[in-house]
Amino acid sequence: MSIVLDSKIPSGPLEQKWSKHKMDSKLINPANKRKFTVIVVGSGLAGGAAAASLAEMGYQVKCFCYQDSPRRAHSIAAQGGINASKNYQNDGDSVRRLFYDTIKGGDFRAREGNVYRLAEVSGNIIDQCVAQGVPFAREYGGLLDNRSFGGSQVSRTFYARGQTGQQLLIGCYQALEKEIHKGGVKMYPRTEMLDVVLVNGHAKGIVVRDMVTGEISSHAGDAVILATGGYGNVFFLSTNAMGCNVTGAWRAARRGAFFANPCYTQIHPTCIPVSGDYQSKLTLMSESLRNDGRIWAPKSREIAEKIRKKTLTPADVAEDDRDYFLERKYPSFGNLAPRDISSRAAKEACDDGRGVAPTGLGVYLDFRDATKRLGEATIRARYGNLFQMYDKIAGEDPYKGPMMIYPAVHYTMGGLWVDYNLMSNVPGLHVLGEANFSDHGANRLGASALMQGLADGYFVIPTTIANYLVTQKPGTFNTSMPEFKQTEAETKERVNKLLNINGKRTVDSFHRELGMTMWNKCGMARDREGLTEALEKIPQIREEFWQNVRIPGSGANVNMELEKAGRVADFLEFAEVMCYDARDREESCGGHFRSEHQFFETDPEVISGSTQAGEAKRHDEHFSHVSAWQYNGDSAPTLHKEPLVYESVKASIRSYA
């Protein structure tokens, strides 16, 4: 039976929805706020900002992270910048333009209301961060500087060299530490959430494991906020930190929260290529490099083969023998075409035999022309730390020759379904940042992840969470209740089951096998046949995992293999839902590219010049909806649909030519 998903988008003109909603939202007076306890899982930009903001408003906050400090949240890995529509460059930017670029960048698969709100509060984020002392780059006169990012023809990205995420997180961390010192936030580092506790169908607590002592315990609250990041590590190799996982979101999904659009995963075009089977993760080179770097591959397979055999250097390749394929295919946007489109273009060149890496999977990102035009000192000032990182990892000096790049898994647009208040279909369970699905549709534009995380944490959830809390009597629930005891017992049983398998294969071997299956069958390109094969293969991997995984040590102390095993067990369940979603969506859109659904030379849209052959082909009449999947145990998940209604923009063929 299909369930009607109520997005709770306010009525009225798009430009007035958020203001109207704030005015209509419930309020809790300061004295009463102190009676409510809010649990926040995750302390990156979304979770840290939410915890600090809610505590400053007077709520009692418990904040959990599995790192030894909030400073180590994966938000620090964001390099290039954060978008905001302040129009400092006087190049025509506006809230409306940022909204449209984001909707279009997501291939018209995101909610209008959520995306407009994101654009609307973007300027406030910059003001907040400047007040915190975030050292954004500035022009000579002292004004904040902006750079360009993919999918936009204006400069709206604020940045701090190639360390923007880290600097924003330090500002957020300082706000969080202030509240910890005041007593409004109680911080639980090195503590991993393993389940959500429901009482009468409402999220009222979590079960956690102390990663140092191994103790499993429960915590109760009046509402739960998940800000646990994305699930990109389902592919094993990704640009994510190795600890990034789906456990928080998936445990909630097993308790009834719907998982929305899981097949929407982003492939980032500028990653250092895979160099061998021994690798455990990949490294991203910031999209900001595409401001000055030109992406190219040899025009001929013969030249590419000579480069691979190292009988020819890239410097020896004549200008007429270079294919600057993004500039050729997308002249209006060039090297700043959106990530999904740029990634497929690089794959296309390599599939044609023109890749330059030893594996054949690599193209060049070249700063030769920019260095000649601007001088090496300017390039060093803009990208010095990124060039140093490339040199250390690849062993090549990018000042002397081009970087080598290839697409890799980076960000996940899918996540738990939430309404306009950022609450899931499970009452009391709110989801922020990359852990929810709400703002990016089928493809996230660069520099929008930091924007969404801080928007959700600083400006949205502080207003919207009161709409739920006013319906609750504070302090009603505690960990002595049977629901807490039951969930805690189930968690202990699951941990003990993992420890007692005592098989012969390592956790990583299963994770790698799953990752290869997902990359080959549900990666940069998918088709129905491959997805069906994956749906047959994944249960086989999962069955062997539960019979043959080996976890040394015990659960009574630090045990990283146990931690990994729990996360991989969740990936092995979640991956199936992801493939169901990709198979059901019989279209291509954004990062979801079904090879059966693309424009061909004979299509009238290609003949008329509206698009190009090989581009993603949407089917709006059948798939202009959010796909929200309900977990059904051993049975196939149930699909629920939320229609996407566009009142302010017209869904059109997405062209960047």
XYZ file of C-alpha atoms in Angstrom:
657
model
C 0.000 0.000 0.000
C 1.483 3.321 -1.101
C 1.731 6.071 1.490
C 1.111 9.733 0.698
C 4.262 11.681 1.519
C 3.420 15.164 2.794
C 6.330 17.501 2.038
C 4.689 20.285 4.084
C 5.817 22.867 1.536
C 4.079 26.156 2.477
C 1.551 27.618 0.087
C 1.994 30.984 -1.597
C 4.622 32.537 -3.877
C 8.006 30.787 -3.924
C 9.821 33.906 -2.683
C 7.579 34.100 0.396
C 7.368 30.437 1.429
C 10.221 30.434 3.963
C 9.244 33.769 5.519
C 5.657 32.599 5.772
C 6.702 29.274 7.268
C 8.885 30.952 9.893
C 5.992 33.189 10.865
C 3.584 30.249 11.021
C 6.001 27.964 12.908
C 5.442 27.300 16.576
C 7.526 29.012 19.243
C 8.793 27.725 22.585
C 9.582 30.289 25.243
C 13.151 30.379 26.614
C 12.281 28.860 29.986
C 10.543 25.898 28.377
C 13.354 25.264 25.897
C 15.586 24.265 28.804
C 13.220 21.371 29.528
C 13.772 19.727 26.134
C 16.686 17.429 25.290
C 17.719 17.068 21.658
C 20.071 14.295 20.527
C 22.375 15.237 17.636
C 24.284 12.427 15.914
C 27.222 13.815 13.946
C 29.343 16.886 14.581
C 30.339 18.017 11.104
C 29.038 21.243 9.629
C 25.363 20.227 9.753
C 25.445 18.470 13.135
C 27.902 20.840 14.788
C 26.006 23.918 13.599
C 22.702 22.429 14.793
C 24.084 21.435 18.197
C 25.677 24.846 18.779
C 22.619 26.776 17.571
C 20.063 24.763 19.521
C 22.128 24.983 22.708
C 22.528 28.733 22.289
C 18.738 28.955 22.008
C 18.391 27.168 25.347
C 17.790 23.514 24.482
C 19.749 20.777 26.248
C 21.811 19.015 23.586
C 23.649 15.698 23.526
C 26.056 15.514 20.566
C 27.702 12.261 19.437
C 30.563 11.597 17.027
C 32.736 8.573 16.349
C 35.847 10.713 15.852
C 38.035 11.694 18.798
C 37.064 15.335 18.196
C 34.424 17.208 16.182
C 37.401 18.795 14.422
C 37.897 15.500 12.553
C 34.472 15.372 10.909
C 34.633 14.712 7.179
C 33.470 18.281 6.485
C 37.129 19.281 6.721
C 37.760 17.483 3.429
C 35.746 20.028 1.409
C 38.302 22.106 -0.428
C 37.014 24.541 -2.997
C 34.382 26.781 -1.433
C 30.819 27.566 -0.408
C 28.181 29.199 -2.615
C 26.172 32.280 -1.713
C 24.190 34.710 -3.857
C 25.654 37.984 -2.603
C 26.604 39.221 -6.094
C 29.868 40.725 -4.830
C 31.303 40.423 -8.345
C 28.397 42.444 -9.803
C 28.042 39.817 -12.517
C 24.290 39.341 -12.324
C 23.940 36.859 -9.480
C 20.814 36.753 -7.342
C 18.864 34.434 -5.066
C 16.730 33.554 -8.066
C 19.754 32.686 -10.217
C 21.338 30.527 -7.517
C 18.008 28.771 -7.086
C 17.673 28.122 -10.818
C 21.274 26.962 -11.257
C 20.788 24.483 -8.400
C 17.459 23.163 -9.738
C 18.909 22.820 -13.228
C 22.155 21.335 -11.900
C 20.073 18.670 -10.147
C 18.416 17.872 -13.491
C 14.983 19.022 -12.252
C 14.730 16.304 -9.624
C 14.656 18.446 -6.452
C 11.847 20.305 -4.659
C 11.435 23.943 -5.623
C 10.600 25.073 -2.090
C 13.634 23.495 -0.433
C 16.057 24.728 -3.073
C 14.754 28.292 -3.007
C 15.097 28.357 0.790
C 18.686 27.179 0.447
C 19.478 29.999 -1.968
C 17.620 32.496 0.220
C 19.618 31.793 3.401
C 22.977 31.389 1.616
C 23.998 35.005 2.215
C 23.295 34.694 5.938
C 25.725 31.778 6.116
C 28.593 33.942 4.891
C 27.756 36.676 7.401
C 27.635 34.102 10.196
C 30.978 32.585 9.242
C 32.698 35.951 8.834
C 31.477 36.874 12.333
C 33.046 33.644 13.597
C 36.375 34.632 12.075
C 36.489 32.248 9.118
C 39.437 33.537 7.023
C 37.759 33.780 3.626
C 39.962 34.984 0.787
C 39.773 38.720 0.235
C 40.544 41.082 -2.590
C 43.195 43.785 -2.244
C 40.649 46.291 -0.954
C 39.467 43.951 1.794
C 36.219 42.721 0.255
C 35.521 38.989 0.211
C 36.700 37.341 -2.997
C 34.735 34.881 -5.132
C 35.725 32.201 -7.609
C 33.727 30.256 -10.195
C 32.468 26.710 -9.849
C 30.812 24.209 -12.170
C 27.275 24.686 -13.425
C 27.281 28.464 -13.076
C 28.251 31.407 -15.235
C 28.725 33.773 -12.297
C 31.335 33.887 -9.520
C 29.557 33.130 -6.256
C 31.897 30.752 -4.441
C 33.516 32.036 -1.239
C 36.698 30.200 -0.315
C 39.692 29.908 1.983
C 42.419 28.685 -0.378
C 41.860 24.939 -0.765
C 40.848 24.491 2.884
C 37.341 25.935 2.946
C 35.685 23.012 4.688
C 38.333 22.906 7.366
C 38.096 26.628 8.070
C 34.289 26.547 8.201
C 34.428 23.568 10.549
C 36.829 25.385 12.867
C 34.338 28.255 13.087
C 31.517 25.812 13.774
C 33.678 23.920 16.279
C 34.414 27.129 18.205
C 30.672 27.815 18.461
C 30.141 24.231 19.626
C 32.951 24.391 22.199
C 31.484 27.621 23.605
C 28.206 25.807 24.249
C 29.993 22.780 25.702
C 31.775 25.100 28.112
C 28.480 26.748 29.083
C 26.895 23.348 29.705
C 24.272 23.464 26.959
C 25.959 20.699 24.937
C 27.250 17.447 26.369
C 29.725 16.006 23.881
C 30.244 12.268 23.375
C 33.316 11.692 21.178
C 34.502 8.200 20.173
C 30.873 7.073 20.466
C 29.119 5.391 17.550
C 25.362 5.293 17.112
C 24.180 1.757 16.308
C 20.391 2.115 16.400
C 17.433 4.450 16.834
C 14.948 3.884 19.644
C 11.255 4.334 18.834
C 8.576 4.799 21.483
C 4.994 4.737 20.175
C 6.430 5.250 16.693
C 8.388 8.390 17.638
C 12.206 8.679 17.677
C 13.090 9.191 21.323
C 16.652 8.005 21.655
C 19.620 6.110 20.305
C 21.771 3.116 21.222
C 25.524 3.730 21.092
C 28.788 1.889 21.566
C 31.701 3.482 23.421
C 34.516 2.821 20.940
C 37.155 2.813 23.694
C 35.540 0.614 26.362
C 33.100 -1.285 24.144
C 30.187 -0.448 26.444
C 26.789 -0.406 24.727
C 24.286 2.015 26.253
C 21.211 4.105 25.481
C 20.434 7.822 25.523
C 16.953 9.336 25.627
C 15.767 12.675 24.276
C 12.687 14.500 23.089
C 13.856 14.504 19.452
C 16.707 12.979 17.430
C 18.728 14.714 14.722
C 20.837 12.639 12.335
C 23.666 14.499 10.600
C 25.754 11.469 9.733
C 26.904 12.255 6.195
C 26.676 10.259 2.994
C 27.006 6.661 1.871
C 29.663 6.964 -0.873
C 31.809 4.277 0.741
C 29.317 1.651 -0.415
C 31.652 1.655 -3.453
C 34.666 0.921 -1.188
C 36.903 3.293 -3.154
C 35.689 6.870 -2.919
C 36.944 10.307 -1.971
C 35.253 9.937 1.424
C 37.166 9.378 4.642
C 37.391 5.664 5.367
C 35.146 6.003 8.410
C 32.239 7.502 6.452
C 29.319 5.077 6.506
C 25.593 4.560 6.051
C 24.948 3.086 9.510
C 23.133 6.044 11.085
C 20.764 6.471 8.147
C 20.353 2.754 7.503
C 19.584 1.900 11.131
C 16.874 4.570 10.963
C 15.630 3.069 7.683
C 15.355 -0.339 9.336
C 13.161 1.334 11.973
C 10.808 2.723 9.342
C 12.388 5.902 7.939
C 12.109 6.008 4.144
C 15.320 6.161 2.111
C 14.876 8.600 -0.774
C 16.625 8.493 -4.153
C 19.510 6.223 -3.055
C 20.630 5.749 -6.685
C 21.605 9.431 -6.942
C 25.349 9.271 -6.342
C 27.802 11.853 -7.587
C 30.934 11.036 -9.518
C 33.501 13.850 -9.209
C 35.592 14.483 -12.338
C 38.867 15.620 -10.719
C 40.140 12.742 -8.603
C 43.662 11.329 -8.630
C 43.310 8.067 -10.629
C 43.410 4.620 -9.069
C 46.963 3.301 -9.078
C 46.596 -0.244 -7.771
C 44.544 -2.888 -5.973
C 46.186 -2.015 -2.659
C 44.382 1.324 -2.365
C 41.849 1.848 0.391
C 40.605 5.304 -0.662
C 40.927 7.959 -3.345
C 41.931 11.603 -3.163
C 39.981 14.483 -4.624
C 41.533 17.491 -6.294
C 39.271 20.491 -5.752
C 36.854 21.601 -8.443
C 38.292 25.087 -7.916
C 41.267 23.934 -10.000
C 38.986 23.967 -13.034
C 38.912 27.778 -12.827
C 42.405 27.913 -14.322
C 43.187 24.330 -15.315
C 42.245 23.046 -18.775
C 41.139 19.433 -19.137
C 42.331 17.515 -22.178
C 43.131 14.138 -23.675
C 45.070 13.309 -26.832
C 43.029 13.398 -30.003
C 44.456 10.072 -31.146
C 44.792 6.667 -29.512
C 48.329 6.403 -30.866
C 49.525 9.436 -28.916
C 47.719 8.243 -25.794
C 49.417 4.853 -26.062
C 52.839 6.516 -26.329
C 52.080 8.538 -23.187
C 51.006 5.399 -21.330
C 54.238 3.678 -22.386
C 56.173 6.825 -21.352
C 57.777 7.230 -24.779
C 56.075 10.628 -25.007
C 55.496 13.304 -22.365
C 52.398 15.524 -22.237
C 54.599 18.545 -22.925
C 55.572 16.960 -26.253
C 51.949 16.783 -27.428
C 51.309 19.571 -29.924
C 48.370 21.895 -29.377
C 46.611 20.562 -32.490
C 46.862 17.029 -31.081
C 45.079 17.932 -27.821
C 41.342 17.541 -27.364
C 40.072 20.046 -24.796
C 36.869 18.037 -24.772
C 34.877 20.071 -22.222
C 35.597 23.296 -24.098
C 34.684 21.553 -27.346
C 31.445 19.973 -26.142
C 30.219 22.694 -23.758
C 31.574 26.033 -25.024
C 29.311 28.149 -22.776
C 30.659 26.538 -19.601
C 33.879 24.902 -20.787
C 35.955 23.399 -18.004
C 33.312 24.488 -15.489
C 30.594 22.199 -16.810
C 28.740 20.398 -13.979
C 30.320 17.369 -12.361
C 28.117 14.631 -13.792
C 28.520 15.901 -17.343
C 32.269 16.480 -16.963
C 32.759 13.012 -15.487
C 30.960 11.272 -18.328
C 32.957 13.275 -20.874
C 36.221 12.087 -19.294
C 34.966 8.494 -19.246
C 33.978 8.829 -22.892
C 37.517 9.899 -23.849
C 39.044 7.000 -21.910
C 36.539 4.492 -23.276
C 37.660 5.661 -26.723
C 41.211 4.548 -25.879
C 42.556 8.057 -25.325
C 43.227 7.782 -21.590
C 46.722 8.744 -20.438
C 47.091 6.893 -17.120
C 48.918 3.515 -17.054
C 45.491 1.903 -16.509
C 44.034 3.886 -19.399
C 41.719 5.661 -16.935
C 43.000 9.209 -16.725
C 42.995 12.589 -18.501
C 45.006 15.747 -17.932
C 44.248 18.869 -15.898
C 46.783 21.329 -17.247
C 47.893 24.696 -15.804
C 50.427 25.515 -18.506
C 48.364 28.285 -20.118
C 47.210 29.780 -16.803
C 50.784 29.880 -15.498
C 51.913 31.690 -18.645
C 49.029 34.151 -18.364
C 49.061 34.809 -14.606
C 52.534 33.806 -13.469
C 53.498 30.953 -11.154
C 53.258 33.160 -8.063
C 49.544 33.729 -8.658
C 48.910 30.016 -9.218
C 50.806 29.230 -6.002
C 48.735 31.760 -4.068
C 45.458 30.309 -5.350
C 46.168 26.600 -5.262
C 49.466 26.055 -3.458
C 48.255 23.547 -0.870
C 46.367 21.554 -3.526
C 49.437 21.375 -5.758
C 51.491 20.241 -2.776
C 48.953 17.522 -1.999
C 49.049 16.272 -5.577
C 52.854 16.220 -5.553
C 52.933 14.173 -2.339
C 50.387 11.623 -3.566
C 51.189 11.318 -7.265
C 54.936 12.007 -7.002
C 54.799 14.556 -9.824
C 55.246 18.330 -9.674
C 52.102 19.974 -11.139
C 54.039 23.206 -11.684
C 56.157 21.369 -14.247
C 53.510 19.220 -15.915
C 49.765 18.579 -15.893
C 47.904 16.742 -13.161
C 46.335 13.413 -14.075
C 42.679 13.026 -13.060
C 39.771 10.616 -13.446
C 36.196 10.551 -12.078
C 35.522 8.922 -8.712
C 32.650 8.511 -6.249
C 32.355 11.651 -4.139
C 28.969 12.766 -2.792
C 25.548 11.182 -2.395
C 22.460 13.214 -3.211
C 20.123 10.525 -1.902
C 19.386 10.158 1.793
C 16.568 9.783 4.257
C 13.316 11.380 3.114
C 12.474 14.597 4.983
C 9.736 17.197 4.747
C 10.175 20.980 4.677
C 10.818 20.892 8.438
C 13.676 18.407 7.836
C 11.729 15.727 9.698
C 11.582 12.200 8.289
C 8.384 10.188 8.051
C 9.275 8.890 11.544
C 7.993 11.583 13.946
C 10.773 13.208 15.940
C 13.556 11.998 13.641
C 15.122 14.964 11.842
C 17.855 14.582 9.223
C 20.347 17.258 8.131
C 23.084 17.746 5.545
C 24.241 14.958 3.263
C 22.260 12.407 5.292
C 18.987 13.737 3.844
C 17.901 13.902 0.205
C 16.351 17.317 0.098
C 18.211 19.923 -1.931
C 20.360 18.584 -4.772
C 18.120 16.425 -6.931
C 20.085 14.065 -9.173
C 23.357 16.034 -9.140
C 24.935 18.461 -6.668
C 26.693 21.523 -8.030
C 30.135 22.198 -6.634
C 30.376 24.309 -3.442
C 26.774 23.513 -2.499
C 27.443 20.798 0.106
C 28.877 23.236 2.645
C 26.031 25.606 1.859
C 23.373 22.976 2.586
C 25.033 21.627 5.744
C 25.320 25.067 7.336
C 21.897 26.190 6.099
C 20.288 23.148 7.720
C 22.231 23.502 10.967
C 22.362 27.269 11.521
C 19.132 28.508 9.948
C 16.544 25.813 9.206
C 16.395 23.287 12.059
C 16.513 25.955 14.829
C 13.179 27.204 13.467
C 11.500 23.999 12.354
C 12.256 21.602 15.223
C 9.886 23.546 17.496
C 6.966 22.458 15.288
C 7.529 18.936 16.578
C 8.649 19.683 20.117
C 5.548 21.721 20.988
C 3.504 18.552 20.498
C 5.602 16.685 23.072
C 5.775 16.777 26.858
C 9.480 17.290 27.676
C 11.364 14.693 29.684
C 8.674 12.037 29.328
C 11.028 9.320 28.073
C 14.001 7.652 29.780
C 16.333 4.751 29.153
C 14.631 2.484 31.700
C 11.639 2.126 29.389
C 11.189 -1.305 27.736
C 11.692 0.080 24.222
C 15.196 1.221 25.159
C 16.029 -2.081 26.854
C 14.740 -4.042 23.866
C 16.704 -2.033 21.267
C 19.835 -2.172 23.430
C 19.512 -5.964 23.744
C 19.097 -6.327 19.966
C 22.231 -4.225 19.408
C 24.289 -6.341 21.819
C 23.048 -9.512 20.160
C 24.085 -8.212 16.731
C 27.562 -7.230 17.937
C 28.057 -10.603 19.589
C 26.906 -12.380 16.449
C 29.572 -10.557 14.428
C 32.286 -11.433 16.943
C 31.311 -15.107 17.057
C 31.358 -15.821 13.300
C 35.120 -16.434 13.434
C 35.433 -17.018 9.698
C 38.394 -16.771 7.356
C 37.897 -13.576 5.337
C 38.674 -10.007 6.387
C 36.056 -7.290 6.569
C 37.893 -5.321 3.883
C 37.773 -8.238 1.447
C 33.968 -8.242 1.620
C 33.805 -4.463 1.389
C 36.075 -4.481 -1.668
C 33.984 -7.189 -3.357
C 30.789 -5.240 -2.724
C 32.431 -2.033 -3.929
C 33.580 -3.584 -7.196
C 30.094 -4.956 -7.801
C 28.529 -1.567 -7.156
C 31.064 0.351 -9.281
C 30.758 -2.050 -12.222
C 26.964 -2.421 -12.119
C 25.683 0.752 -10.415
C 28.517 3.237 -10.979
C 29.084 5.970 -13.542
C 26.869 4.113 -16.033
C 24.151 1.553 -15.284
C 21.830 -0.655 -17.277
C 18.966 -2.953 -16.396
C 20.933 -6.123 -17.048
C 23.848 -5.081 -14.841
C 21.577 -3.922 -12.026
C 19.716 -7.219 -12.114
C 23.061 -9.036 -11.865
C 23.996 -6.862 -8.874
C 20.702 -7.687 -7.155
C 21.569 -11.361 -7.536
C 25.194 -10.930 -6.415
C 24.759 -8.716 -3.341
C 22.703 -11.234 -1.309
C 25.374 -13.844 -2.040
C 28.124 -11.572 -0.695
C 25.987 -10.762 2.334
C 25.282 -14.421 3.066
C 28.969 -15.315 2.965
C 29.813 -12.283 5.099
C 27.594 -13.520 7.918
C 29.139 -16.985 7.654
C 32.784 -16.303 6.947
C 33.925 -12.875 8.150
C 36.715 -12.862 10.704
C 36.836 -10.205 13.419
C 39.809 -10.612 15.758
C 39.697 -9.367 19.352
C 36.673 -8.723 21.501
C 33.961 -6.118 21.903
C 35.233 -5.005 25.300
C 37.807 -2.519 24.041
C 38.993 -0.650 20.973
C 38.308 -2.884 17.966
C 38.453 -1.199 14.573
C 37.648 -4.426 12.726
C 34.411 -4.716 14.701
C 33.541 -1.120 13.861
C 34.200 -1.744 10.160
C 32.236 -4.991 10.205
C 29.102 -3.292 11.511
C 29.345 -0.629 8.845
C 29.977 -3.098 6.026
C 27.043 -5.234 7.211
C 24.837 -2.162 6.788
C 26.333 -1.387 3.363
C 25.516 -4.953 2.293
C 21.846 -4.340 3.067
C 21.669 -0.772 1.815
C 23.364 -1.589 -1.522
C 20.410 -3.727 -2.510
C 17.958 -0.843 -2.037
C 20.272 1.386 -4.049
C 20.213 -1.063 -6.974
C 16.437 -1.469 -6.741
C 16.122 2.314 -7.035
C 18.520 2.525 -9.986
C 16.698 -0.281 -11.804
C 13.252 1.164 -11.174
C 14.191 4.623 -12.486
C 13.976 3.971 -16.226
C 15.569 7.256 -17.258
C 18.856 9.089 -17.011
C 19.148 12.224 -14.916
C 22.146 13.897 -13.302
C 24.458 11.345 -11.693
C 22.058 8.497 -12.502
C 23.014 7.492 -16.047
C 21.174 4.533 -17.515
C 22.921 3.726 -20.795
C 19.592 2.677 -22.361
C 18.267 6.179 -21.747
C 20.453 8.701 -23.537
C 20.074 10.920 -26.560
C 21.204 9.400 -29.851
C 22.172 11.050 -33.143
C 18.776 10.208 -34.620
C 16.738 11.837 -31.845
C 14.907 15.014 -32.946
C 16.300 16.906 -29.943
C 19.835 16.219 -31.183
C 18.990 17.008 -34.798
C 17.456 20.335 -33.727
C 20.507 21.226 -31.642
C 18.663 21.243 -28.296
C 21.167 18.747 -26.875
C 23.978 16.419 -27.908
C 24.206 12.692 -28.440
C 25.254 10.848 -25.305
C 23.570 13.219 -22.858
C 21.162 12.053 -20.139
C 17.582 11.546 -21.282
C 14.905 12.212 -18.654
C 11.333 10.934 -18.821
C 9.460 13.585 -16.873
C 6.044 12.136 -17.589
C 6.927 9.014 -15.586
C 9.728 9.942 -13.189
C 9.222 13.502 -11.979
C 9.007 12.244 -8.419
C 11.041 11.437 -5.340
C 11.482 7.685 -4.879
C 11.194 6.847 -1.169
C 11.917 3.238 -0.248
C 10.521 1.416 2.768
C 12.612 -1.386 4.287
C 10.827 -4.751 4.371
C 13.383 -7.090 5.925
C 14.147 -10.051 3.661
C 11.527 -8.980 1.123
C 12.029 -6.387 -1.598
C 11.603 -2.792 -0.396
C 8.349 -0.931 -1.055
C 8.441 2.167 -3.239
C 6.529 5.309 -2.262
C 6.491 8.374 -4.514
C 6.373 12.083 -3.790
C 5.431 13.987 -6.972
C 7.675 16.919 -7.869
C 5.589 19.914 -8.861
C 7.280 22.819 -10.630
C 5.354 26.050 -10.412
C 8.164 28.550 -10.805
C 10.523 26.872 -13.296
C 9.926 24.745 -16.359
C 11.711 21.399 -16.511
C 13.654 21.526 -19.757
C 16.416 19.634 -21.518
C 19.530 20.338 -19.509
C 22.075 21.830 -21.879
C 25.399 23.490 -21.066
C 26.527 23.940 -24.675
